[in-house]
mmCIF file of C-alpha atoms in Angstrom:
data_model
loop_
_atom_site.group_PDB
_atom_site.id
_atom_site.type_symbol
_atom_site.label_atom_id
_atom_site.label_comp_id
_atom_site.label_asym_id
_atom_site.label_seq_id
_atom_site.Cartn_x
_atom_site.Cartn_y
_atom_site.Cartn_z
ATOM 1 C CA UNK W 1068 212.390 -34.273 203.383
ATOM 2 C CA UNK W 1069 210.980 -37.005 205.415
ATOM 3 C CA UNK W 1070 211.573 -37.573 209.075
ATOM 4 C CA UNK W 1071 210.309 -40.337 210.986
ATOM 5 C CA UNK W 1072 209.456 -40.008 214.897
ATOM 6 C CA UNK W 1073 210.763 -42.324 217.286
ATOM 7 C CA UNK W 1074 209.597 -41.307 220.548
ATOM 8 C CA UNK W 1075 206.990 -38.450 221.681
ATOM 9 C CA UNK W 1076 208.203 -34.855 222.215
ATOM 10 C CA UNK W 1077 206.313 -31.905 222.488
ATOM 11 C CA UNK W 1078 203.387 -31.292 219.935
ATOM 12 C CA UNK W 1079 205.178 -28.346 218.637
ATOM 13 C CA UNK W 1080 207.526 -30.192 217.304
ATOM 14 C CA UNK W 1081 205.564 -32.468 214.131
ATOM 15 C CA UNK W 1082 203.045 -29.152 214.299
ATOM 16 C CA UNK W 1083 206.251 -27.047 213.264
ATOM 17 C CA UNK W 1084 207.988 -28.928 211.254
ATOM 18 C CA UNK W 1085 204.999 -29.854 209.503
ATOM 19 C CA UNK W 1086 204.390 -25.976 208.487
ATOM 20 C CA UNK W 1087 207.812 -25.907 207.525
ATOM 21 C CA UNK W 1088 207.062 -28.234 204.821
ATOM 22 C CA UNK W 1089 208.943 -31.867 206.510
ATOM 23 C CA UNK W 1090 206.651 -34.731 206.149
ATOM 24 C CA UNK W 1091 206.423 -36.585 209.564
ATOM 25 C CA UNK W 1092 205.802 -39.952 210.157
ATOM 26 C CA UNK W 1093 205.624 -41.617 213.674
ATOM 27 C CA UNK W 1094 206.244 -44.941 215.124
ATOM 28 C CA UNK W 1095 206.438 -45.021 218.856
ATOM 29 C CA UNK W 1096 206.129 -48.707 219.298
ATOM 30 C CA UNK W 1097 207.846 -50.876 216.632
ATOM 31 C CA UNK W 1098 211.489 -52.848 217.757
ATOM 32 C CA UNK W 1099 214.978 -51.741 216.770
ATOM 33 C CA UNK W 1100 215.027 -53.892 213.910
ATOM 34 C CA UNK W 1101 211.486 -53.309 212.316
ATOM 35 C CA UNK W 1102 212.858 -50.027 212.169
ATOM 36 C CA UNK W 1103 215.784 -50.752 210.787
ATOM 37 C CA UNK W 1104 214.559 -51.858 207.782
ATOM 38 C CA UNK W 1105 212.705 -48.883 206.818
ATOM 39 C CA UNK W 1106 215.022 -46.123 208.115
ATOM 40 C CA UNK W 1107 216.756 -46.025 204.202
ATOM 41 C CA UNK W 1108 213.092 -44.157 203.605
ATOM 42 C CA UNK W 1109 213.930 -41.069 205.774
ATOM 43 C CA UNK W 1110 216.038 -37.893 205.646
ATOM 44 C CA UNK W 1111 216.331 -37.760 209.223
ATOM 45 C CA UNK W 1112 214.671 -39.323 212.532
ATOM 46 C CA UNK W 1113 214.132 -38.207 215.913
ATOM 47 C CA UNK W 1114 214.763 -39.630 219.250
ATOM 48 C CA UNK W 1115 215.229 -39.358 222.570
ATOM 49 C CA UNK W 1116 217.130 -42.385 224.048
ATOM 50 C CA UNK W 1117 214.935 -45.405 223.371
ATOM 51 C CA UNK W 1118 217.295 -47.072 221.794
ATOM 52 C CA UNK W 1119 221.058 -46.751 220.900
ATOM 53 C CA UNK W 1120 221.938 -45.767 217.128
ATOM 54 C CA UNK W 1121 225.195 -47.952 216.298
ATOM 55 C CA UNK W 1122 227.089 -47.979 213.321
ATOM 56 C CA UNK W 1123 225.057 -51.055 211.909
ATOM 57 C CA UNK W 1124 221.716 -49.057 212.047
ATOM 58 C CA UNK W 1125 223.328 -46.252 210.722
ATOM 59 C CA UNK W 1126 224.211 -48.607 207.360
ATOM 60 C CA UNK W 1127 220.622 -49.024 206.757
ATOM 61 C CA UNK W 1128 219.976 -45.464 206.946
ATOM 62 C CA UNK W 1129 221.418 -44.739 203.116
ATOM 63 C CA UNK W 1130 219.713 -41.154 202.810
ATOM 64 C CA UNK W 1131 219.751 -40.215 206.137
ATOM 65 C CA UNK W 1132 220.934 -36.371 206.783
ATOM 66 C CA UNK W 1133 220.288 -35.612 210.099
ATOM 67 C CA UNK W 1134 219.580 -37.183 213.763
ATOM 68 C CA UNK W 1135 217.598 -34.877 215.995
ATOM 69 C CA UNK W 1136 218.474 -36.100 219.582
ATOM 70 C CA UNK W 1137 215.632 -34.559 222.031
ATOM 71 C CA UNK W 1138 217.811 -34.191 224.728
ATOM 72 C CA UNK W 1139 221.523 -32.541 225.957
ATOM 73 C CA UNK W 1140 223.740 -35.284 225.031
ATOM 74 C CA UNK W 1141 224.430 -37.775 222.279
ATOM 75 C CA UNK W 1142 226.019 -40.565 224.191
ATOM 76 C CA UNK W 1143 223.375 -43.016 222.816
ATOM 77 C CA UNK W 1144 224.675 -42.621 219.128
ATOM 78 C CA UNK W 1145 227.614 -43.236 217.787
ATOM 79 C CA UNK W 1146 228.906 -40.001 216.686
ATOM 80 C CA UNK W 1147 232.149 -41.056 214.870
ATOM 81 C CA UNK W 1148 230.659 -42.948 212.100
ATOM 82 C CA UNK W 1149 227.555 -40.803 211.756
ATOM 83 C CA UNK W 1150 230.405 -37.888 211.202
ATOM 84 C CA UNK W 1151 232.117 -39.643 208.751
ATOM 85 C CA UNK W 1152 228.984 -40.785 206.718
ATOM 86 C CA UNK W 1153 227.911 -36.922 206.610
ATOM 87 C CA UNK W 1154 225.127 -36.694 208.975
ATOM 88 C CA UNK W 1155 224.564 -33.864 211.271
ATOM 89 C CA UNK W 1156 223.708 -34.782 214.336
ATOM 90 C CA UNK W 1157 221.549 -32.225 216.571
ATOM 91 C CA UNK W 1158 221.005 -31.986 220.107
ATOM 92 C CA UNK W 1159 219.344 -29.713 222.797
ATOM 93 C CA UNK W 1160 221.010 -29.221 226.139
ATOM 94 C CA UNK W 1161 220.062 -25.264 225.298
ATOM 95 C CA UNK W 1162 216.454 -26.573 226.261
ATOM 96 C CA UNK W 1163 217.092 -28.170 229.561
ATOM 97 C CA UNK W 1164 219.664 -26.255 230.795
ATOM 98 C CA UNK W 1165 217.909 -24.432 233.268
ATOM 99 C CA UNK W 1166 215.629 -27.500 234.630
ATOM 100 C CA UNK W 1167 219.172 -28.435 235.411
ATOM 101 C CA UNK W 1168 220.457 -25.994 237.219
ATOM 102 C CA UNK W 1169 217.533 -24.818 239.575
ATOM 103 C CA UNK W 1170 217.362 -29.190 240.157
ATOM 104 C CA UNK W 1171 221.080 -29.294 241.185
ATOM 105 C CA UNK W 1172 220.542 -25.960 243.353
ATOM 106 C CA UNK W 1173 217.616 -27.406 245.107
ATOM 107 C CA UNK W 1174 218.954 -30.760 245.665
ATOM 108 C CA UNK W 1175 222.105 -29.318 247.186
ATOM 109 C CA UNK W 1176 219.870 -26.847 249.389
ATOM 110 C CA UNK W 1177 218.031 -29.647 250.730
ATOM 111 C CA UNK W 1178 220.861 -31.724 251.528
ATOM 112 C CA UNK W 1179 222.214 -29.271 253.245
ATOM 113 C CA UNK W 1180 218.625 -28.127 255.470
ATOM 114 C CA UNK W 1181 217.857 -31.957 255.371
ATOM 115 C CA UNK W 1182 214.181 -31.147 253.936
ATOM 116 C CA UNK W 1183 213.460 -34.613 253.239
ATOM 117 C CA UNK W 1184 214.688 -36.008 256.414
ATOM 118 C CA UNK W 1185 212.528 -33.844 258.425
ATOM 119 C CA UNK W 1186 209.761 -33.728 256.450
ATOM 120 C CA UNK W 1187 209.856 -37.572 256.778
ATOM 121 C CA UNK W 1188 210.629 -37.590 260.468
ATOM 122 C CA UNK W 1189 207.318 -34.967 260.808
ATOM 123 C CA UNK W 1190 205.001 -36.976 259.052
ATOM 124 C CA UNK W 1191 206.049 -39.678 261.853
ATOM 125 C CA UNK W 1192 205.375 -37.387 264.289
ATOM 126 C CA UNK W 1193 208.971 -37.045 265.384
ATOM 127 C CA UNK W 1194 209.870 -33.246 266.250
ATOM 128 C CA UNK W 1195 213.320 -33.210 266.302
ATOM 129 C CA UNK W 1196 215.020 -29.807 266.200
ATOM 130 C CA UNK W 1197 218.465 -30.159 267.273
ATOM 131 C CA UNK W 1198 218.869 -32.948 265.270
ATOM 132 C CA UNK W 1199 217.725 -30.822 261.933
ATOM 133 C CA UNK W 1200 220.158 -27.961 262.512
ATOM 134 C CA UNK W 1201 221.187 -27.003 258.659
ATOM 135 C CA UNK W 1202 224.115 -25.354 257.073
ATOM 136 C CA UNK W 1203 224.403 -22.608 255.239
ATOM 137 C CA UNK W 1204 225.527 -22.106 251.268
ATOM 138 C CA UNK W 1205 227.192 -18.776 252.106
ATOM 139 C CA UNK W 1206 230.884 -18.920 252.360
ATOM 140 C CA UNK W 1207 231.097 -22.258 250.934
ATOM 141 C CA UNK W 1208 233.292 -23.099 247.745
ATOM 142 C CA UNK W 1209 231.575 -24.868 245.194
ATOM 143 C CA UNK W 1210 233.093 -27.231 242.675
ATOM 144 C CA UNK W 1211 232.150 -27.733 239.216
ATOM 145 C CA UNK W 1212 233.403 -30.382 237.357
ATOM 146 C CA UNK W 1213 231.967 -29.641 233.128
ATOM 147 C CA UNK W 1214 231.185 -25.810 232.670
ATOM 148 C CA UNK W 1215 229.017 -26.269 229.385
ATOM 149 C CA UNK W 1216 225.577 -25.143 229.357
ATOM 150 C CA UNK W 1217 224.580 -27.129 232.269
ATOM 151 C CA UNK W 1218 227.352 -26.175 234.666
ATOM 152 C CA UNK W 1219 227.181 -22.586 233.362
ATOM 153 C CA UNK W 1220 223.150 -22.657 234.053
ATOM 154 C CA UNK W 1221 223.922 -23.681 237.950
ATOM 155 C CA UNK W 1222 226.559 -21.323 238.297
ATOM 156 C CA UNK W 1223 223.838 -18.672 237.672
ATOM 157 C CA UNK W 1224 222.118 -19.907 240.080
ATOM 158 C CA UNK W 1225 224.337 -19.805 242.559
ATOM 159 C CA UNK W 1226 225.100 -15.859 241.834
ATOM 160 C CA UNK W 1227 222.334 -14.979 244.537
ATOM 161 C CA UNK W 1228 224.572 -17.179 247.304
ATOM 162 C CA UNK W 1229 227.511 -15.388 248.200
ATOM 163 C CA UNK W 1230 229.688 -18.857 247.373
ATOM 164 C CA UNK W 1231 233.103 -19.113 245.931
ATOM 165 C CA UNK W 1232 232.162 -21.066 242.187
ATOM 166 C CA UNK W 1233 235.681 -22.998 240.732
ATOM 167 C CA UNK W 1234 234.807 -24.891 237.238
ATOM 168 C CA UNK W 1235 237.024 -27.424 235.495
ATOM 169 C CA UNK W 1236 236.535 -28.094 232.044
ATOM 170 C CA UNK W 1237 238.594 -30.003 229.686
ATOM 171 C CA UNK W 1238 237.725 -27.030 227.211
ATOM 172 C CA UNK W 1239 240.563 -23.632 227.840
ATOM 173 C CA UNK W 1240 238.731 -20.775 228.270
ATOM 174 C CA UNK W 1241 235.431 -21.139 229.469
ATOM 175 C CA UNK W 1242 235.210 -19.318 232.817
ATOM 176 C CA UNK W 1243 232.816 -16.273 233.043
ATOM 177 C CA UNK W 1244 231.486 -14.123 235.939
ATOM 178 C CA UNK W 1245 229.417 -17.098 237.934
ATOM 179 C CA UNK W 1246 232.558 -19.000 237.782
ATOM 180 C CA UNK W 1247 236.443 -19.298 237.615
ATOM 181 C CA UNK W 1248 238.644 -21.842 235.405
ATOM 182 C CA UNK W 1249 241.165 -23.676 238.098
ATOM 183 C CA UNK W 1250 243.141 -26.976 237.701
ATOM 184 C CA UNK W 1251 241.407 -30.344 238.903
ATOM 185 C CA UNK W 1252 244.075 -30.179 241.267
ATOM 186 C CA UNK W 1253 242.872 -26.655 242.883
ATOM 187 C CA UNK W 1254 239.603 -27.804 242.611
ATOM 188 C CA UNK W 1255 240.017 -30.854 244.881
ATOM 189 C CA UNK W 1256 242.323 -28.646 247.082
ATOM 190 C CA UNK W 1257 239.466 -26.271 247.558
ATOM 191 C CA UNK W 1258 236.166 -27.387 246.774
ATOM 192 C CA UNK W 1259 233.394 -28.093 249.772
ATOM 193 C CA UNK W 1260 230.785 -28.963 247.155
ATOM 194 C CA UNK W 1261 231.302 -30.814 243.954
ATOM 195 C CA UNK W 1262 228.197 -30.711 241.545
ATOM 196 C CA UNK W 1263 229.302 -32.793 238.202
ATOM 197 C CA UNK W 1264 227.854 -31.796 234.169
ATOM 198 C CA UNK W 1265 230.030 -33.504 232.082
ATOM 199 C CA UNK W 1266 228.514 -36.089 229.448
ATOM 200 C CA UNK W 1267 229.282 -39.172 229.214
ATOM 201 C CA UNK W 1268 232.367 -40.324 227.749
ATOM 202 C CA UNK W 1269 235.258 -42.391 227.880
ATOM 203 C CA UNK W 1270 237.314 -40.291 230.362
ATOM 204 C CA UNK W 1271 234.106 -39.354 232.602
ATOM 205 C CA UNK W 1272 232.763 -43.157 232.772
ATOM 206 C CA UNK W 1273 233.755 -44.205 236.376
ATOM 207 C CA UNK W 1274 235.421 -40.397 236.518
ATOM 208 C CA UNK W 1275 234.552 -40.656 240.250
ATOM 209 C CA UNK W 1276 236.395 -43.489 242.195
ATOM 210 C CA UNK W 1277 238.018 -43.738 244.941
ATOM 211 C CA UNK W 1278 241.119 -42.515 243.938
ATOM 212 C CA UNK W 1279 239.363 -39.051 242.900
ATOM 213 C CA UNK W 1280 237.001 -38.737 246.147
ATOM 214 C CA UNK W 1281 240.078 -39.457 248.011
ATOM 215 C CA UNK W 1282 241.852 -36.672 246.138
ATOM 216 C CA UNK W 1283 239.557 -34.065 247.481
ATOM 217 C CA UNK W 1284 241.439 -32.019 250.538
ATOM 218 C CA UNK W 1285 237.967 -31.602 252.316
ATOM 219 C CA UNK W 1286 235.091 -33.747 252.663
ATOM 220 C CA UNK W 1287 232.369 -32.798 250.690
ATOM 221 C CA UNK W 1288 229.053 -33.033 249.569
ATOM 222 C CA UNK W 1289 228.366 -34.432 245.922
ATOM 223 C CA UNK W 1290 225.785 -33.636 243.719
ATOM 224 C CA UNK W 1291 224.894 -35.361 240.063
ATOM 225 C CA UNK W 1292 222.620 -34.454 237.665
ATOM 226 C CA UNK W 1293 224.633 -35.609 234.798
ATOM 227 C CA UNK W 1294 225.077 -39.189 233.764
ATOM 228 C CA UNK W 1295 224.970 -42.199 236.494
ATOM 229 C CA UNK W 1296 227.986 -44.157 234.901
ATOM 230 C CA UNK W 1297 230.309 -41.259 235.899
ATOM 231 C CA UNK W 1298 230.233 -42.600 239.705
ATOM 232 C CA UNK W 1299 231.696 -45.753 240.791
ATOM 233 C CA UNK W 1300 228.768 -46.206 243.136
ATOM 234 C CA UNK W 1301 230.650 -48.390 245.312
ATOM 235 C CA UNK W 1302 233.168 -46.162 245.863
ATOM 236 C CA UNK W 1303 230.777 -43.317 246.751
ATOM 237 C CA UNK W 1304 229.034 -45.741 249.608
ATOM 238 C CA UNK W 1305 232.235 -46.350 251.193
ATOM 239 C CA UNK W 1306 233.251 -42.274 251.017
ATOM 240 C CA UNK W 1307 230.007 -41.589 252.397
ATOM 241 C CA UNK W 1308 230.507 -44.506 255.271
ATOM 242 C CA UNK W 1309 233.474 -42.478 255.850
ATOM 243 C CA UNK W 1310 232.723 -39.372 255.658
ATOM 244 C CA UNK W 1311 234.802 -38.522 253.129
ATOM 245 C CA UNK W 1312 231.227 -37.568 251.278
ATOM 246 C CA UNK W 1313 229.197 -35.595 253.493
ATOM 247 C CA UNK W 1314 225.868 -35.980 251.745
ATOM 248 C CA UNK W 1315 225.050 -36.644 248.176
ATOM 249 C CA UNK W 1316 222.387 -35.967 245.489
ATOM 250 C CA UNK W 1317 221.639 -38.147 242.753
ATOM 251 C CA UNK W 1318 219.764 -37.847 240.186
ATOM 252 C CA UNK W 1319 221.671 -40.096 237.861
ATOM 253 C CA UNK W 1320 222.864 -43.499 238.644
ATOM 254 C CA UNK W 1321 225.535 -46.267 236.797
ATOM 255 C CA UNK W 1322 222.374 -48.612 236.971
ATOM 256 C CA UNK W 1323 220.011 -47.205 234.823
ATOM 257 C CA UNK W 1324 219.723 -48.858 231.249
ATOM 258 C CA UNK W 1325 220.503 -46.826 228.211
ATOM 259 C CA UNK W 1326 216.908 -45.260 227.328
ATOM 260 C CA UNK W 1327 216.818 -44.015 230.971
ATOM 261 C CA UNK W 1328 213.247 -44.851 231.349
ATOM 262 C CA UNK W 1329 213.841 -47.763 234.047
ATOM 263 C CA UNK W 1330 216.444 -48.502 236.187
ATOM 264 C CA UNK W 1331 216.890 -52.377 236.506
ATOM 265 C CA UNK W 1332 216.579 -55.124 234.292
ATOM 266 C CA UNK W 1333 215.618 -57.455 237.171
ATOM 267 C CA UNK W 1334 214.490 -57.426 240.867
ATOM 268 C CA UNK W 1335 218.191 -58.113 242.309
ATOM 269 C CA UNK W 1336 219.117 -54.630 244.211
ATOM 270 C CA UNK W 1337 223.005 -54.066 244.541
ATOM 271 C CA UNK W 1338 224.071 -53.937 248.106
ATOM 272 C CA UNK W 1339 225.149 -50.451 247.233
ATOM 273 C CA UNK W 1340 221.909 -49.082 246.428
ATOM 274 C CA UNK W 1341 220.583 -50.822 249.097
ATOM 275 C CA UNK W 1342 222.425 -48.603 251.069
ATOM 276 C CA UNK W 1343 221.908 -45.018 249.313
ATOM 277 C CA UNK W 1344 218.359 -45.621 249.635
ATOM 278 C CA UNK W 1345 218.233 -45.995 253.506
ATOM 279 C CA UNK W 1346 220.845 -43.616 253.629
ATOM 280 C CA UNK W 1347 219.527 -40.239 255.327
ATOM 281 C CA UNK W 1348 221.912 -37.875 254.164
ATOM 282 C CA UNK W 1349 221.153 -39.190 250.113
ATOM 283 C CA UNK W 1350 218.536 -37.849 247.841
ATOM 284 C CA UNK W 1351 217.254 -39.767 244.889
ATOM 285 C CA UNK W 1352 215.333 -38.572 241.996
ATOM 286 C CA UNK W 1353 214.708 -40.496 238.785
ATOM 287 C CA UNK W 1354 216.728 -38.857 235.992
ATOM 288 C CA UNK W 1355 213.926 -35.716 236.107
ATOM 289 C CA UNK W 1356 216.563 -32.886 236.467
ATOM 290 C CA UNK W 1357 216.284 -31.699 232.695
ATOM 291 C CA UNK W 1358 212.649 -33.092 233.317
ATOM 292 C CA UNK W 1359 210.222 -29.912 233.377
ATOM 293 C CA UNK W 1360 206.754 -28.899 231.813
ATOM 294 C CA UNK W 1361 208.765 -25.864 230.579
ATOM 295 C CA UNK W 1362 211.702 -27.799 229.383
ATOM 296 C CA UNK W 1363 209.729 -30.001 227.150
ATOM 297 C CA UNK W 1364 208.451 -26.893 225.277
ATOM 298 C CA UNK W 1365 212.032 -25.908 224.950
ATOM 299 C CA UNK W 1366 213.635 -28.790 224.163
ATOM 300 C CA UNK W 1367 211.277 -29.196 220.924
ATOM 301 C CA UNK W 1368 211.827 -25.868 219.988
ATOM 302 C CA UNK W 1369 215.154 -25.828 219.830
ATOM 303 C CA UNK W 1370 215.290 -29.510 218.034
ATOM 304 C CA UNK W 1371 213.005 -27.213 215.365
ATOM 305 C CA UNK W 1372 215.196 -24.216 215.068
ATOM 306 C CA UNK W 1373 218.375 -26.015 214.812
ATOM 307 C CA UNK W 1374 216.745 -28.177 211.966
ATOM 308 C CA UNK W 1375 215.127 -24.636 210.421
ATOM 309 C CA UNK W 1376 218.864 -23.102 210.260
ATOM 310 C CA UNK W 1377 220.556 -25.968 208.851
ATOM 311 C CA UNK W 1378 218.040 -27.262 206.164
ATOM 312 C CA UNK W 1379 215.784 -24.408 205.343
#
């Protein structure tokens, strides 16, 4: 089987599947379409998200049997007609699951002991106590909204915090020790922290408006290492000018473009970004949650083992 390479993983990964018997080929650099015309060569390719796989690419690809997405979701492909043409598609969140979680536990803990505020106001020689008194996670309730690997892997996080953990999932079923199943209803009724892991989707695109923000009994503080399109980020500026949103961490937002690698197509900033990044109770970080020397390893390894089981 042949399996082209479409954007650079982990060495493991050719080095494996190379002593598994797969011949590799790589092109890192050629445009949608150049590829396009030679993907009816290949049993399956390998990507992360530089470029979306639509049902027109997927024509070309006549022998294709697989898609190997290097990565936790497959939002960039679409999965409907690569179902119905027979091709398995294979993806990783297994691999990045904990980058995730320790990200979205260290985001929230810095939110709430405003690290990067003080360290800031320090470097500026500004020694302002008082104004840097924290909180505390302990006795808080903590809102999940997606309790798949992700949510599960913060969840286990949060076990040494002695923090009430709801989850709501669209999925029956899914609650374990680090967390209990409620209603979207209880959760809003209950939750002083809502952390989302949901993929994106249909039903999570714009999930968070200002009809749901507004739905929440308590303020609280919001934390997103998912996908940036499941914000309204207009309605979060005006929740946070209210204080419906106490804080927020972001590692996700609706403007990035579709391989994730940059974040605008042109120098224009919206007004509302304008504002989260002056915004002292906001932390930014560019789409690096899943994003760790160890999750690399792991995310190639389980794009190998996954292709070992199925086609070996």
């Amino acid at each position: 089987m042949k399996i082209l390479h479409l954007d650079t993983n982990h060495p493991l990964l050719i080095n494996q599947l190379n002593d598994l018997g797969f011949e590799n080929h790589e092109d890192y650099s050629s445009s949608k379409t150049e590829i396009q015309k030679k993907i009816h060569n290949y049993d399956g390719f390998i990507i992360r998200s530089r470029f979306k796989i639509d049902s027109d690419f997927l024509a070309s690809a006549t022998n294709l049997k697989f898609i190997g997405r290097v990565g936790a979701g497959l939002e960039n492909i679409d999965c409907d007609y690569a179902e119905r043409k027979g091709i398995t598609l294979i993806a990783a969140p297994e691999g990045n699951r904990n980058a995730v979680g320790e990200h979205s536990l260290a985001m929230l803990l810095s939110l709430f002991n405003k690290l990067n505020k003080a360290d800031a106001e320090v470097r500026q020689g500004k020694w302002l106590r008082e104004d840097n008194r924290g909180l505390e996670l302990d006795g808080k309730t903590i809102g999940l909204i997606g309790y798949g690997n992700m949510g599960k892997a913060f969840a286990k996080k949060l076990r040494g915090f002695d923090v009430n953990v709801l989850c709501y999932d669209i999925k029956p079923n899914v609650s374990d020790d680090n967390a209990k199943q409620v209603s979207l209803v209880e959760l809003q009724e209950k939750a002083e922290v809502l952390s989302l892991h949901t993929p994106e989707t249909p039903s999570t695109i714009n999930m968070v408006n200002s009809d749901f923000i507004n739905g929440f009994k308590n303020p609280f503080w919001l934390i997103n290492t998912a996908r940036g399109k499941s914000v309204v980020t207009t309605d979060l500026v005006s929740a946070l000018q209210t204080g419906q949103i106490l804080g927020a961490g972001l590692d996700v937002l609706e403007y990035e473009k579709g391989s994730f690698e940059d974040l605008f197509t042109n120098q224009n900033l919206p007004e509302a970004f304008q504002y989260l990044i002056s915004a002292k109770n906001v932390l930014l970080t560019p789409h690096v949650a899943g994003w760790t020397i160890e999750s690399k390893e792991k995310l190639a390894q389980t794009i190998v083992d996954k292709i070992k089981a199925k086609f070996c």
